mmCIF file of C-alpha atoms in Angstrom:
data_model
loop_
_atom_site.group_PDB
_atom_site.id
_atom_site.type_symbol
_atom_site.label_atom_id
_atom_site.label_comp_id
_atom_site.label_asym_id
_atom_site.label_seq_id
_atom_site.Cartn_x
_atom_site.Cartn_y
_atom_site.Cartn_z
ATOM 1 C CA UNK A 6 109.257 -41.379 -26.554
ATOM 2 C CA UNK A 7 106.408 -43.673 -27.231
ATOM 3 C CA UNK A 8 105.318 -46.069 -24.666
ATOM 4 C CA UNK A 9 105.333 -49.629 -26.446
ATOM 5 C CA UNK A 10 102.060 -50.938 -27.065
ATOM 6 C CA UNK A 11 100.324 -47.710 -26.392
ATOM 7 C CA UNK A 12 97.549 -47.021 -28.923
ATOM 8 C CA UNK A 13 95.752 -44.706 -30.026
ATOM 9 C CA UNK A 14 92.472 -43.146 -28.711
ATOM 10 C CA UNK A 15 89.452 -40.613 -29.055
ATOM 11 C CA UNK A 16 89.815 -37.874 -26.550
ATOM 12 C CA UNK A 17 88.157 -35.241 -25.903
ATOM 13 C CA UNK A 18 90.420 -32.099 -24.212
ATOM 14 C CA UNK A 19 89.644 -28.759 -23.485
ATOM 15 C CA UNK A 20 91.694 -25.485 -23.876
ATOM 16 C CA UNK A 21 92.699 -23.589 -20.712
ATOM 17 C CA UNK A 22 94.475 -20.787 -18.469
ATOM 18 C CA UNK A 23 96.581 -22.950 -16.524
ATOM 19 C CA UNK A 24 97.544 -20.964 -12.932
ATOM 20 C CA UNK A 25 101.408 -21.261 -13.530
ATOM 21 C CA UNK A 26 102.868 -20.861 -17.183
ATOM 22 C CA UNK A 27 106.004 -21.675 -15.229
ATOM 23 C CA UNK A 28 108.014 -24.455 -17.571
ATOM 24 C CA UNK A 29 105.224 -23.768 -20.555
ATOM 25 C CA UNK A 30 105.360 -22.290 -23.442
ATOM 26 C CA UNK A 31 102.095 -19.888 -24.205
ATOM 27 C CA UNK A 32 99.142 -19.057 -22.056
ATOM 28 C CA UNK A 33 96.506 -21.008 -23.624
ATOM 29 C CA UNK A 34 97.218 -25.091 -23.163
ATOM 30 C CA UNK A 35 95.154 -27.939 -23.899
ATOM 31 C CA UNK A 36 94.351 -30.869 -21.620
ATOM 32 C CA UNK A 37 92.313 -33.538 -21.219
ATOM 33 C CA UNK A 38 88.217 -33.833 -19.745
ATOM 34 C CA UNK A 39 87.863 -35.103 -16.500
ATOM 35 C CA UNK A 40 86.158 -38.665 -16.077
ATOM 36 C CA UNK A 41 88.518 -39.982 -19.101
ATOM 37 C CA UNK A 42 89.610 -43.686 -17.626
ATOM 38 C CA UNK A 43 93.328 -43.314 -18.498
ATOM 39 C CA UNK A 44 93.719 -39.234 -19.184
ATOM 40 C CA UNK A 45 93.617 -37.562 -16.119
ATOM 41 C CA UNK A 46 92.943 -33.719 -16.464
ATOM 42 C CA UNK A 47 96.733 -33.333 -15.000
ATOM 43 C CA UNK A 48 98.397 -34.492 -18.118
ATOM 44 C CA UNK A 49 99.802 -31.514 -20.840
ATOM 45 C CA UNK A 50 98.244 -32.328 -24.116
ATOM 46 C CA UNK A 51 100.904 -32.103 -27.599
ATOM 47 C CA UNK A 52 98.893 -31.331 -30.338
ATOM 48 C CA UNK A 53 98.202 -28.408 -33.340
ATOM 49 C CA UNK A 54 98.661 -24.672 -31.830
ATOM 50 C CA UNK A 55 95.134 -23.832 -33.904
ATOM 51 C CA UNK A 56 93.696 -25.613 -30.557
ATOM 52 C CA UNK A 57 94.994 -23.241 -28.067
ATOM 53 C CA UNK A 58 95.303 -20.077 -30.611
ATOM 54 C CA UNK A 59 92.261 -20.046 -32.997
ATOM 55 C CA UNK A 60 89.642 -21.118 -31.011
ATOM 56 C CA UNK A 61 88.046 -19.170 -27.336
ATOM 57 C CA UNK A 62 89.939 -20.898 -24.259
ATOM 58 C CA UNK A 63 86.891 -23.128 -22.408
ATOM 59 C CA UNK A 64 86.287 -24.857 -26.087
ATOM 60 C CA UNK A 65 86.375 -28.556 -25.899
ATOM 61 C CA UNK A 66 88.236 -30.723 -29.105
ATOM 62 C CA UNK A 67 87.708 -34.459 -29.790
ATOM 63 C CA UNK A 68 91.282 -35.190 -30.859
ATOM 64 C CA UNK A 69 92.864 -38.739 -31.720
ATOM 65 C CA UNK A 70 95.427 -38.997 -29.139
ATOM 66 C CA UNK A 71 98.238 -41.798 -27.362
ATOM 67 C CA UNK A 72 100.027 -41.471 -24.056
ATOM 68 C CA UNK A 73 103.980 -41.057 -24.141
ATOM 69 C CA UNK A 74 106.626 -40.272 -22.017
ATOM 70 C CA UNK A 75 109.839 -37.929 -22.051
ATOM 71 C CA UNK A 76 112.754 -39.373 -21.260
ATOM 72 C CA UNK A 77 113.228 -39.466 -17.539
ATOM 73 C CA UNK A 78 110.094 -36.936 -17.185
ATOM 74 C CA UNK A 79 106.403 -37.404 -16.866
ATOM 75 C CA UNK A 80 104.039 -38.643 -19.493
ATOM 76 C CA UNK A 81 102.073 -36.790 -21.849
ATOM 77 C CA UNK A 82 99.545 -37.235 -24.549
ATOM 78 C CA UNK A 83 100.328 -36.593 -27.899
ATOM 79 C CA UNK A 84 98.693 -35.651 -31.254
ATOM 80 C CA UNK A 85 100.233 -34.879 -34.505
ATOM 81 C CA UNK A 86 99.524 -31.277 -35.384
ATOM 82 C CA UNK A 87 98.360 -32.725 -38.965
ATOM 83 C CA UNK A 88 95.807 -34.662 -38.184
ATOM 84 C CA UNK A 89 91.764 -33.497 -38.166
ATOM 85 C CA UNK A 90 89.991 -32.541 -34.865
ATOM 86 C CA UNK A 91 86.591 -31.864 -33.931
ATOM 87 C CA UNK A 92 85.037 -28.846 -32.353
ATOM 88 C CA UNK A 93 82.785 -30.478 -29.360
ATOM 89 C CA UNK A 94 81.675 -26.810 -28.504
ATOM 90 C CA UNK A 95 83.040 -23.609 -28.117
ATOM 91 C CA UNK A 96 84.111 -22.220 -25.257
ATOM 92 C CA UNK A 97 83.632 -18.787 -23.620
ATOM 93 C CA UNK A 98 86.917 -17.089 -22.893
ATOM 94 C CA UNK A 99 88.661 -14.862 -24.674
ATOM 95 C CA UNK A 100 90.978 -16.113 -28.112
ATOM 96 C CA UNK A 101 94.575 -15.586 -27.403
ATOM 97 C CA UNK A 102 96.973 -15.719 -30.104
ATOM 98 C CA UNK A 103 100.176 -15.059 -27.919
#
């Protein structure tokens, strides 16, 4: 659900192993840089697979991005899965297309 007024932004995420897939779907996940005022590295990133599936895990994304919230859960960022990204750098862990 979107937050009302929220608006969109230029983030920059990363993909990553998180410790416990527990809850997640997939092994590789996306979420955002550290020292982002607003995006702490904590929040689960919604966005195209081709992040987390096509590219190393460690490979950082510039992706246009707003927070939102579930329902009674915990907030999130989301990114339509159509829209362009760009490859900061590349990262160097292995590509996992689970």
């Amino acid at each position: 659900m979107a937050i009302k007024g929220e608006k969109y932004h230029l983030i920059e995420v990363e993909s990553y192993l998180p410790k416990s897939t527990s809850g997640l779907h997939g092994k590789v996940h996306i979420r955002p840089v550290a020292g982002q005022a607003g995006f702490p590295p904590d929040l689960h990133v919604q966005c195209s697979k081709e992040l987390s599936k096509e590219y190393p895990v460690g490979t950082r994304f510039l992706i246009k991005g707003k927070l939102n919230d579930l329902q009674g859960g915990g907030k999130f960022i989301y990114s339509s899965y159509q829209w362009t990204y760009e490859v900061i750098n590349l990262g160097n862990g292995p590509i996992i297309k689970d």
